[in-house]
Short mmCIF file of C-alpha atoms in Angstrom, two decimals:
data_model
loop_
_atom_site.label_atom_id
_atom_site.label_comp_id
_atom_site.label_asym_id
_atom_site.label_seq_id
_atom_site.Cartn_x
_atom_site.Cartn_y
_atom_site.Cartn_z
CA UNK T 81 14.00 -32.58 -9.62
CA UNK T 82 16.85 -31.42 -7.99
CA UNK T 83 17.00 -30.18 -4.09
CA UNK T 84 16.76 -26.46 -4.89
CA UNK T 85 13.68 -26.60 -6.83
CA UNK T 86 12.38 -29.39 -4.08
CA UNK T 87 13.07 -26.57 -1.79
CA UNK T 88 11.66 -23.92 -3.38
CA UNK T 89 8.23 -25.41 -4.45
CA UNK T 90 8.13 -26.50 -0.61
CA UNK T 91 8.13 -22.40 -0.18
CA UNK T 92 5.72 -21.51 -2.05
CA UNK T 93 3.29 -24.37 -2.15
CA UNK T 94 3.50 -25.31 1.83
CA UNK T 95 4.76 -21.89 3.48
CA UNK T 96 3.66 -19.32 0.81
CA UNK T 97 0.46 -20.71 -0.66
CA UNK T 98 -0.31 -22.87 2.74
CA UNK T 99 -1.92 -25.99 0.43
CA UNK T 100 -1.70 -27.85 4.02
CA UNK T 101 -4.17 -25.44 5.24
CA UNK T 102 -5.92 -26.01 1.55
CA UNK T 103 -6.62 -29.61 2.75
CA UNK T 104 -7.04 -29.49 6.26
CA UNK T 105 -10.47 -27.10 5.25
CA UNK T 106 -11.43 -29.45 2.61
CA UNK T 107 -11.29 -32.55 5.06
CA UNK T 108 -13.29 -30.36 7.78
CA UNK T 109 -15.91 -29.38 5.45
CA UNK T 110 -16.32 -33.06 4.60
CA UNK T 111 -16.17 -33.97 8.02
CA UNK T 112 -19.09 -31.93 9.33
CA UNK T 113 -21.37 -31.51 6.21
CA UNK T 114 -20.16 -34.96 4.33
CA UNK T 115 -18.99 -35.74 1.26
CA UNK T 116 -21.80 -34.36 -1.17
CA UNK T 117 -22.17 -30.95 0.34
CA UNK T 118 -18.12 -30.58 0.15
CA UNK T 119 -17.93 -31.34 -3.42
CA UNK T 120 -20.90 -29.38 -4.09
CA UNK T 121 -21.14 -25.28 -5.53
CA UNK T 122 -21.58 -24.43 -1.66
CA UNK T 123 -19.56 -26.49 -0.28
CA UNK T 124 -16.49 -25.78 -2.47
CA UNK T 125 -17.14 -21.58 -2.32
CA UNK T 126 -17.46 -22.02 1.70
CA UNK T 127 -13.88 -24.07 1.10
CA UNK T 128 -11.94 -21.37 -1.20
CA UNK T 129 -13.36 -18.54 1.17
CA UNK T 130 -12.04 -20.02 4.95
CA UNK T 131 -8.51 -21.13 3.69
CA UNK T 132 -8.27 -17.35 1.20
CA UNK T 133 -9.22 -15.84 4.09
CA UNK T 134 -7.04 -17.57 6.92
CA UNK T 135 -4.23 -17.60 4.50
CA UNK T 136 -3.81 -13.81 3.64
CA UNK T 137 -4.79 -12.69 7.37
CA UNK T 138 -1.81 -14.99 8.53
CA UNK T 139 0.62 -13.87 5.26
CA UNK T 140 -0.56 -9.83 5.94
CA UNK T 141 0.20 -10.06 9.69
CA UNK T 142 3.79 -11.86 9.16
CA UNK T 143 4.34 -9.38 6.38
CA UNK T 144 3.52 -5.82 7.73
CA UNK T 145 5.54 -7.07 10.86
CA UNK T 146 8.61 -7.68 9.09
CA UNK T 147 8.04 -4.47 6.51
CA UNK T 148 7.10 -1.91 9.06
CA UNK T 149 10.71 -2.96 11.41
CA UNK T 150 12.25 -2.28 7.38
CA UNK T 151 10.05 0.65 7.16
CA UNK T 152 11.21 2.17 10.74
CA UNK T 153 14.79 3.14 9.13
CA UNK T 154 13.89 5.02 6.27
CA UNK T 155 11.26 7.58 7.69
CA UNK T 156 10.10 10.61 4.95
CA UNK T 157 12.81 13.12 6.47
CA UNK T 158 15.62 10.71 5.97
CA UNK T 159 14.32 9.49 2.72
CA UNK T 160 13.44 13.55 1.67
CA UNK T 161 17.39 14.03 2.60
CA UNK T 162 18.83 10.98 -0.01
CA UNK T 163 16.91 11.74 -2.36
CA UNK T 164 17.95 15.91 -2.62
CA UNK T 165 21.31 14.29 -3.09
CA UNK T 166 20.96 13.18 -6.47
CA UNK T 167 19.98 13.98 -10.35
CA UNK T 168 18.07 13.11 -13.21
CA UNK T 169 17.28 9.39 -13.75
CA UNK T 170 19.35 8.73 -10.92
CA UNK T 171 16.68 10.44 -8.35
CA UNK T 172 13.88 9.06 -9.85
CA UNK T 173 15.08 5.66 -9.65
CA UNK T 174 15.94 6.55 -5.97
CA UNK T 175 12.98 7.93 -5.82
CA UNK T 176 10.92 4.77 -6.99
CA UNK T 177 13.03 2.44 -4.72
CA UNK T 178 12.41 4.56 -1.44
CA UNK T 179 8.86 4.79 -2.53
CA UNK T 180 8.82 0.46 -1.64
CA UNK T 181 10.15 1.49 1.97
CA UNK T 182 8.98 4.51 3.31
CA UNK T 183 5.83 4.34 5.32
CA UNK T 184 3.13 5.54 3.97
CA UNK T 185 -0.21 6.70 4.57
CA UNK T 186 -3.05 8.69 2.22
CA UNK T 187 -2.95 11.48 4.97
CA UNK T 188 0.46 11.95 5.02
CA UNK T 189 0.20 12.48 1.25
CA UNK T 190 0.25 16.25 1.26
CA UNK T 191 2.90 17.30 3.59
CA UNK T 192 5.25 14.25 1.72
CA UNK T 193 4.53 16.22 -1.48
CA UNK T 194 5.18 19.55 0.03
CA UNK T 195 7.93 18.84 2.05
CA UNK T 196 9.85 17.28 -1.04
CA UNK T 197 9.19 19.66 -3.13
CA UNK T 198 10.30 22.80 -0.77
CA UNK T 199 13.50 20.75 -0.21
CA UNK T 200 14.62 21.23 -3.65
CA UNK T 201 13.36 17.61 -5.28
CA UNK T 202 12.06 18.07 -8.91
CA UNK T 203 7.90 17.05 -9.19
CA UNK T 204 9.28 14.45 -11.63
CA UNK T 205 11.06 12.96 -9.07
CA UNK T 206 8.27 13.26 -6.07
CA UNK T 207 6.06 11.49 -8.47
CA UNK T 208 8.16 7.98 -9.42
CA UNK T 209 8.03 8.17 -5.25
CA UNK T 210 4.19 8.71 -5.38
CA UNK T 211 3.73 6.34 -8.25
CA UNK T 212 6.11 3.23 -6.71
CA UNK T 213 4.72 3.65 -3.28
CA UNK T 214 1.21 2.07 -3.45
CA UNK T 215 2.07 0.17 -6.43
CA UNK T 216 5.35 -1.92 -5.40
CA UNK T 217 4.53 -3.39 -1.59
CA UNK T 218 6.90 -5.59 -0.50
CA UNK T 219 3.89 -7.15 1.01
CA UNK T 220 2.27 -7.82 -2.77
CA UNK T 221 5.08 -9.21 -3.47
CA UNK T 222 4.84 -12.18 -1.19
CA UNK T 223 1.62 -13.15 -2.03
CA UNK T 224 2.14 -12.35 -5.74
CA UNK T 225 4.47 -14.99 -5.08
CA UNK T 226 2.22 -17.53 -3.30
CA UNK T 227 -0.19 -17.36 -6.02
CA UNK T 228 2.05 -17.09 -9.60
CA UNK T 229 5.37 -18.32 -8.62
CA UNK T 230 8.58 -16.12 -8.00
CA UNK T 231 8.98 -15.32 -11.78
CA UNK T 232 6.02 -13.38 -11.80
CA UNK T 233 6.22 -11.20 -8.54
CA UNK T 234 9.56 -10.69 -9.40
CA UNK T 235 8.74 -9.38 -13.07
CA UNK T 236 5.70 -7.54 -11.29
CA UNK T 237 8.29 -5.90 -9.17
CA UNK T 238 10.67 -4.89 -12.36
CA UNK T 239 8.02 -3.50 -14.37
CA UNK T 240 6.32 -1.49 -11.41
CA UNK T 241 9.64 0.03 -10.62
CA UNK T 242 10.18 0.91 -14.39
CA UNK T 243 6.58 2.60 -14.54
CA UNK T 244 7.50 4.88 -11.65
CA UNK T 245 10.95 5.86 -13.00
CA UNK T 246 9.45 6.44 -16.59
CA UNK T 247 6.31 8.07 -14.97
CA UNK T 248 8.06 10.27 -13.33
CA UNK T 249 11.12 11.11 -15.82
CA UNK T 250 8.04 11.75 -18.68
CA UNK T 251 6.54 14.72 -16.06
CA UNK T 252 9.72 15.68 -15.53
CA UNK T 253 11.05 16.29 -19.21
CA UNK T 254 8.08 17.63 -20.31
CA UNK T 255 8.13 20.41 -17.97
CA UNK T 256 4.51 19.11 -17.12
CA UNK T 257 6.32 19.58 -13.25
CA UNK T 258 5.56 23.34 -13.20
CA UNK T 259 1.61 22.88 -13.00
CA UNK T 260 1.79 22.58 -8.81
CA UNK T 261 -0.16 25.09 -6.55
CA UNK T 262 2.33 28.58 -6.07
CA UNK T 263 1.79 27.72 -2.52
CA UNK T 264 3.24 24.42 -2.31
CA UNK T 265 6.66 26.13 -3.01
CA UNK T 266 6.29 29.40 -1.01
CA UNK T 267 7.35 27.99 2.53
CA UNK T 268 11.13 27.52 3.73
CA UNK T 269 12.24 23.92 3.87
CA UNK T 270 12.35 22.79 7.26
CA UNK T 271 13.36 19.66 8.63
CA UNK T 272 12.94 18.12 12.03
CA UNK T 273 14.56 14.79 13.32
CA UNK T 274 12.46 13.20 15.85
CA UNK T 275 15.11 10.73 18.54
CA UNK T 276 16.80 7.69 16.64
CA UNK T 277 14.16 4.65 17.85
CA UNK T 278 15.51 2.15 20.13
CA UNK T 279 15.09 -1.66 18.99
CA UNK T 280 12.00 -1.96 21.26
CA UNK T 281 10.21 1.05 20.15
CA UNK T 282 10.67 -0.11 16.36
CA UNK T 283 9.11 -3.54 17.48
CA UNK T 284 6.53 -1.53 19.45
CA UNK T 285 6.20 0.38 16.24
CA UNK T 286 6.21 -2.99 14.15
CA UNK T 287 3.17 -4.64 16.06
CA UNK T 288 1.29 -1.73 16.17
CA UNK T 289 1.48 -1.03 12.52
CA UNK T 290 0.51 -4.66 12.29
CA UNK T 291 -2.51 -4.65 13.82
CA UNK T 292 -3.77 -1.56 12.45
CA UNK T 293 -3.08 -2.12 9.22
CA UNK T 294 -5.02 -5.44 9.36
CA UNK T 295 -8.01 -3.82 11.08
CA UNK T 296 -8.01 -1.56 8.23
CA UNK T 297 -7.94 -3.83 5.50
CA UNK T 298 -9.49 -6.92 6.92
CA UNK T 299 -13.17 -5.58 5.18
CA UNK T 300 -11.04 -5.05 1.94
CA UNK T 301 -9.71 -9.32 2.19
CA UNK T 302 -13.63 -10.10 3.38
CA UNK T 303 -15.00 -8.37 0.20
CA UNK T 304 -12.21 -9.48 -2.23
CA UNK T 305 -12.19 -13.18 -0.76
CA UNK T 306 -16.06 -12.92 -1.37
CA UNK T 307 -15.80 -11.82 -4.94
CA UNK T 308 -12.92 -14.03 -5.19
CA UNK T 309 -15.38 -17.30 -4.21
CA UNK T 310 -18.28 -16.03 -6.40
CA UNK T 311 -15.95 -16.13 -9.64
CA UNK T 312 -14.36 -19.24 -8.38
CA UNK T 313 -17.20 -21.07 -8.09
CA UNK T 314 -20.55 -19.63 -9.51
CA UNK T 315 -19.41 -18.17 -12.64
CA UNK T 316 -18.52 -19.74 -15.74
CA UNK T 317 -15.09 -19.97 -17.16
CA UNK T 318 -15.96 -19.35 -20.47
CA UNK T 319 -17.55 -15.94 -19.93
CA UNK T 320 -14.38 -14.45 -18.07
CA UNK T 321 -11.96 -16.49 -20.56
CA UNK T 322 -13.77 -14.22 -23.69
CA UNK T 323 -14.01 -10.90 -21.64
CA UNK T 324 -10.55 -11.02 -20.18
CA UNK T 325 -8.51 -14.19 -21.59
CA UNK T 326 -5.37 -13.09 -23.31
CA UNK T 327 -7.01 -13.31 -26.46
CA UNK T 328 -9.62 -10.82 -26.13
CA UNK T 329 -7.57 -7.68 -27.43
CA UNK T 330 -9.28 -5.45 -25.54
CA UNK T 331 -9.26 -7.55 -22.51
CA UNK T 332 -6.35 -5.25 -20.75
CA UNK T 333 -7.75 -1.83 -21.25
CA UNK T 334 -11.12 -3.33 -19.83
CA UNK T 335 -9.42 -4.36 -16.80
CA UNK T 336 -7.24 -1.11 -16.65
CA UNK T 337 -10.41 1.32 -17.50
CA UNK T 338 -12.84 -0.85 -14.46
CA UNK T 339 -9.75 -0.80 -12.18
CA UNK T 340 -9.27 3.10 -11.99
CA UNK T 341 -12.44 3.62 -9.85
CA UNK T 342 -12.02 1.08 -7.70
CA UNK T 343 -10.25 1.88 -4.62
CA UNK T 344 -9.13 -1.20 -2.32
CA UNK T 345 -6.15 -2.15 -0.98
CA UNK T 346 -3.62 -4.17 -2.75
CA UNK T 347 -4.20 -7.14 -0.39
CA UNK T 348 -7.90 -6.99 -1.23
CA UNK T 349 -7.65 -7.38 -5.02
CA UNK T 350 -4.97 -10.52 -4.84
CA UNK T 351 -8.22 -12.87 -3.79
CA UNK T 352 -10.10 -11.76 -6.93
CA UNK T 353 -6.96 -11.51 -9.33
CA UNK T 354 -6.24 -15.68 -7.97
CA UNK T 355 -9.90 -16.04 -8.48
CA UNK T 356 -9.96 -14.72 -12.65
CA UNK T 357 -6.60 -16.10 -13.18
CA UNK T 358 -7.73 -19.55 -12.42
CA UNK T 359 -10.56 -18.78 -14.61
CA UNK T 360 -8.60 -18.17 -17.22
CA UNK T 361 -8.04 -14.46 -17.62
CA UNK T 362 -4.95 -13.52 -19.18
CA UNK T 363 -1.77 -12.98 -16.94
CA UNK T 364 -1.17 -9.45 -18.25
CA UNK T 365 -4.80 -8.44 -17.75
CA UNK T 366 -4.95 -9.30 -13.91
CA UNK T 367 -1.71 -7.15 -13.55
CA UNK T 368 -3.15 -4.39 -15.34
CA UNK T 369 -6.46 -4.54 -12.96
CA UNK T 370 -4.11 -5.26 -9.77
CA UNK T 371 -2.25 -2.06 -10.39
CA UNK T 372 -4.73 0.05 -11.96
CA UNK T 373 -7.25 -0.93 -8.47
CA UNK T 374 -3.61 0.22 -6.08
CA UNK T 375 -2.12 3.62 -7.92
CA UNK T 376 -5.20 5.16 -9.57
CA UNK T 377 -8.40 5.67 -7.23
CA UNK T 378 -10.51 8.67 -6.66
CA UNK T 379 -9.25 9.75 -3.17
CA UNK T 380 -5.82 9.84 -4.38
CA UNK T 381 -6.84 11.91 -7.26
CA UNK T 382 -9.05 14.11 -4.61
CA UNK T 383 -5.48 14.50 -2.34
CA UNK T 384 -2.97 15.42 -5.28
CA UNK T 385 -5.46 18.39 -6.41
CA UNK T 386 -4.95 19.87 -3.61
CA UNK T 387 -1.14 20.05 -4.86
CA UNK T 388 -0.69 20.16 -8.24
CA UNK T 389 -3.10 21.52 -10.92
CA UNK T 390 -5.47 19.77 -13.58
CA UNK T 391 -3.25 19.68 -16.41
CA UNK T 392 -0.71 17.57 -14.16
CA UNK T 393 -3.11 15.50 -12.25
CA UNK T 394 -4.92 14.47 -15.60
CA UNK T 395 -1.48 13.82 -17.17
CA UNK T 396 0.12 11.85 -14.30
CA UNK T 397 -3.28 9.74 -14.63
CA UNK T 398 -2.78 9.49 -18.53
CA UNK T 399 0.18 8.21 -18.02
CA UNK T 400 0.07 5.59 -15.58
CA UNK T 401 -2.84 4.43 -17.44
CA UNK T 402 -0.72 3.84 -20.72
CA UNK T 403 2.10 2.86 -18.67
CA UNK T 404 -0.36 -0.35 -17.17
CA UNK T 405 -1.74 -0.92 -20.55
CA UNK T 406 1.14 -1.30 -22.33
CA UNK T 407 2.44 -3.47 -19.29
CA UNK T 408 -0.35 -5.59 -19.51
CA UNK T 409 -0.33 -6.55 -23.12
CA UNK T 410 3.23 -7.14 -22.85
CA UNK T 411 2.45 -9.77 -19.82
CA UNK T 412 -0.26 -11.27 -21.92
CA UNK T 413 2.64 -11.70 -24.99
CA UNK T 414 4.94 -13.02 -22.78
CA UNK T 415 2.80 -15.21 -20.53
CA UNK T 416 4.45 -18.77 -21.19
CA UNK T 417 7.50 -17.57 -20.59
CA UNK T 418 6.08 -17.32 -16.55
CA UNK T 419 3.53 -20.17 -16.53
CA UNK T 420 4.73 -23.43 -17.26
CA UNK I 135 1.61 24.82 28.05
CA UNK I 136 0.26 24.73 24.76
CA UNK I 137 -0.58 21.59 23.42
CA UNK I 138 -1.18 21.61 19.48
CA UNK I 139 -2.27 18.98 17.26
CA UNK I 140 -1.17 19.27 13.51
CA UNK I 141 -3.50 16.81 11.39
CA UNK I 142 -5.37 16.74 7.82
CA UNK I 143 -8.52 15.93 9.65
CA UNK I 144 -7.85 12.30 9.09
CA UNK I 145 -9.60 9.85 11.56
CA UNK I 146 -5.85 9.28 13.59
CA UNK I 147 -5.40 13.19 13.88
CA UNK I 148 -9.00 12.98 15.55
CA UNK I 149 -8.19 10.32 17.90
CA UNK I 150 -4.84 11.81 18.64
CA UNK I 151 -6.69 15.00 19.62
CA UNK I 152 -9.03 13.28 21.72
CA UNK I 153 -6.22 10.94 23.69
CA UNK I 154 -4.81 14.43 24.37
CA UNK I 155 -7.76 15.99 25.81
CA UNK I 156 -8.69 12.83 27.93
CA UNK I 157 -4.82 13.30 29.32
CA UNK I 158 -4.86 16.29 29.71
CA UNK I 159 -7.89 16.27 31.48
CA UNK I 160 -6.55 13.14 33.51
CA UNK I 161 -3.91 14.54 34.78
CA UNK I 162 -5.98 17.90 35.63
CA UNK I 163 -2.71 20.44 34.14
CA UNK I 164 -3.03 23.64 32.56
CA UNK I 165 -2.89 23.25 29.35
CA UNK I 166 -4.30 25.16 25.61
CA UNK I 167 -4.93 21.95 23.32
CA UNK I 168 -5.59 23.10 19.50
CA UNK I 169 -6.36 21.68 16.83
CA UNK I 170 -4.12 22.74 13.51
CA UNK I 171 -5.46 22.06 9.93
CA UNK I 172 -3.59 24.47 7.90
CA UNK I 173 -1.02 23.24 5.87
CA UNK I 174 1.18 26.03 5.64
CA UNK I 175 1.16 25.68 9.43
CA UNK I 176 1.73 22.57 9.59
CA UNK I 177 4.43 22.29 7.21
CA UNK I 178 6.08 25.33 9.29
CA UNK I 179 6.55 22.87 11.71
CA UNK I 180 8.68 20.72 9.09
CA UNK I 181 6.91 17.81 9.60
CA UNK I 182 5.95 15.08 6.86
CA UNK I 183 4.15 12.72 8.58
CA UNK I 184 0.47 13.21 10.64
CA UNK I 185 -0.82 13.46 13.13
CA UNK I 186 2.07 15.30 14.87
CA UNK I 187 2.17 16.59 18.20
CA UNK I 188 3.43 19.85 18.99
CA UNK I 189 3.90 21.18 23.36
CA UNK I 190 4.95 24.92 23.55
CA UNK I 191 6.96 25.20 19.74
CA UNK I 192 8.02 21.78 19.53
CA UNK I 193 7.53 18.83 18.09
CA UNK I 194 7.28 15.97 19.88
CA UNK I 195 6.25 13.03 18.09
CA UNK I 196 5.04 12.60 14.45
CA UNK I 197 2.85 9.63 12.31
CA UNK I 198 1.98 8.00 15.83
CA UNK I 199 -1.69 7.47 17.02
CA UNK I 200 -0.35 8.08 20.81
CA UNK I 201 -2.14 6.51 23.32
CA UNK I 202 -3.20 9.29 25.96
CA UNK I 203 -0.80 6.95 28.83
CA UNK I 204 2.11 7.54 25.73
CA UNK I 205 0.98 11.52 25.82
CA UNK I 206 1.12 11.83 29.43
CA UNK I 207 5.07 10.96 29.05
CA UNK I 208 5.41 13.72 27.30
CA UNK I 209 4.01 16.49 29.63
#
């Protein structure tokens, strides 16, 4: 083993996926309930639930920090003004890259739409943005990491980015971009530039962004991490292995179709993706639920048709859906290529 | 000096409306505080991210949950 890879499993095993913390639960647990109880059903769901849920509170806090102060430079009016710079694949590309950095919340959904669309930006192009946004967190990707390895968060990354562009390019070229409300375009493009933020109001900005974001999600971790334990512990390998192991064939549109419905934050469905995966659900499969659970829910749906009209919204959800199908098979093909 | 509040009717834009009523009435000024939901209005205003505040035709901060201490340095 050379230094590098020494280096680089300390990362993710110690820093990323905390294993320290891992033990130090496991040895508590014995500790106060003794030996039998630890190594029990209870005893081990009680362990997988404190360190799953200590370990993505402390990841999600260090992350939004760091993403928000990111997130501070590129705010919708400065992204709205790149992106009316460019073309073709070229802006949706743009498009689905500035989707990973611009700060973004449901309510600010509307306007975002409205405002990039009166500025001259093709719906094609507004949608990779829309698509990439939820989908590709920089945040995911960290614990992606922690869980599969770099290989995978990285391909998770890749493939995300390539549904938005090809999302959005397939709207665009099939002149499917027309269907928006007439009064999303009748308005005069206005932009206003609020004062450049000083260091300490992007910290300011940071922390609070932090803490709000992990009051909002921290019933989304408490429910996942809860699922997450139940699978890990109480239910049997061999039923998830034949519903959603690789070589169910229908395993990925399952996970796809049950996904769409479910609305929960990105950082609530890693606990029960870890939780199936160790079960032995296919690779591919957990993607396809992970990103199915993030883009396509049913207040998202409820926002965008306020904008845009059936025959789009049904289309962009088409779509996407293919898109994570065919992105989850290809994950389940590919698996040991990832997992050694 | 009016005081309006451009929001979806998201929970922030509520909260934002109330910090500015509680300033307002804090500071005891004159002041009309409304509430805007329309979205042609509010993108009028140019802005893309809520809840905005908006004293007498301009904007003065957007996306921010101000405190009503952070709106009273606006006044």
């Amino acid at each position: 083993m050379t230094v590098f890879q020494e280096i680089g499993d300390f990362i993710v095993y110690q820093i990323l996926g905390m294993k320290w913390l891992n033990d130090l639960i496991g040895n508590l647990i014995q500790w106060l309930f003794g030996e039998s109880f630890a190594s029990g059903l209870w005893g081990e769901a009680i362990h997988f639930f404190i360190y799953d849920f200590i370990k993505i509170g402390l990841l999600l806090c260090f992350l939004i920090f760091i993403i928000s102060y990111i997130q501070s430079f590129f705010p919708p009016e400065r992204t709205k003004k790149i992106l009316s710079r460019y073309h073709g694949i070229w802006a949706n590309t743009l498009g689905a890259l500035l989707g990973t950095v611009t700060p973004f919340c449901s309510c600010s959904s509307i306007p975002i739409f409205i405002g990039f669309t009166r500025a001259g930006l093709s719906t094609g192009v507004t949608f990779s943005f829309l698509i990439s946004s939820p989908l590709v967190d920089m945040g995911a990707l960290v614990l992606l990491t922690s869980i599969f390895g770099y290989s995978v968060a990285f391909t998770y990354v890749v493939v995300g980015l390539i549904l938005a562009i090809v999302g959005g390019t397939i709207i665009e070229k099939t002149g499917l971009g027309k269907y928006i409300e007439p009064f999303v375009t009748e308005g005069a493009d206005i932009t206003v530039e609020g004062p450049k933020p000083t260091i300490k109001e992007r910290l300011i900005y940071s922390k609070d962004q932090m803490l709000s974001t992990y009051k909002k999600v921290v019933l989304y971790i408490v429910i996942g991490v809860i699922i997450g334990a139940v699978i890990h512990n109480l239910i049997p390998a061999t039923w998830i292995e034949s519903v959603l192991g690789a070589n169910n064939p229908l395993s990925v549109i399952y996970a796809t179709v049950i996904g769409v419905p479910i609305y929960a934050d990105i950082f609530g469905t890693i606990p029960v993706a870890e939780a199936l995966y160790a079960k032995g659900a296919g690779l591919g499969t957990i993607l396809a639920f992970m990103m199915s659970v993030t883009t396509l829910s049913l207040p998202s749906f409820i926002m965008l048709k306020k904008v845009v009209k059936w025959k789009l919204l049904l289309s962009f959800i088409g779509i996407v859906m293919a898109g994570i199908i065919i992105i989850g098979y290809a994950f389940n093909g590919l698996e040991y290529l990832f997992i050694k | 000096m009016i005081i309006k509040i451009l929001g979806s009717g998201c929970p922030n834009c509520k909260k934002l409306e109330a910090n500015v009523r509680q300033a307002v009435k804090e500071l005891n000024i004159e002041a009309v505080i409304e509430k805007v939901e329309n979205m042609q209005e509010i993108m009028a205003y140019g802005v893309m991210r809520l809840p905005a505040m908006v004293i007498d035709g301009q904007v003065k901060s957007m996306g921010k949950l101000l405190s009503s201490e952070e709106v009273k340095k606006y006044f």
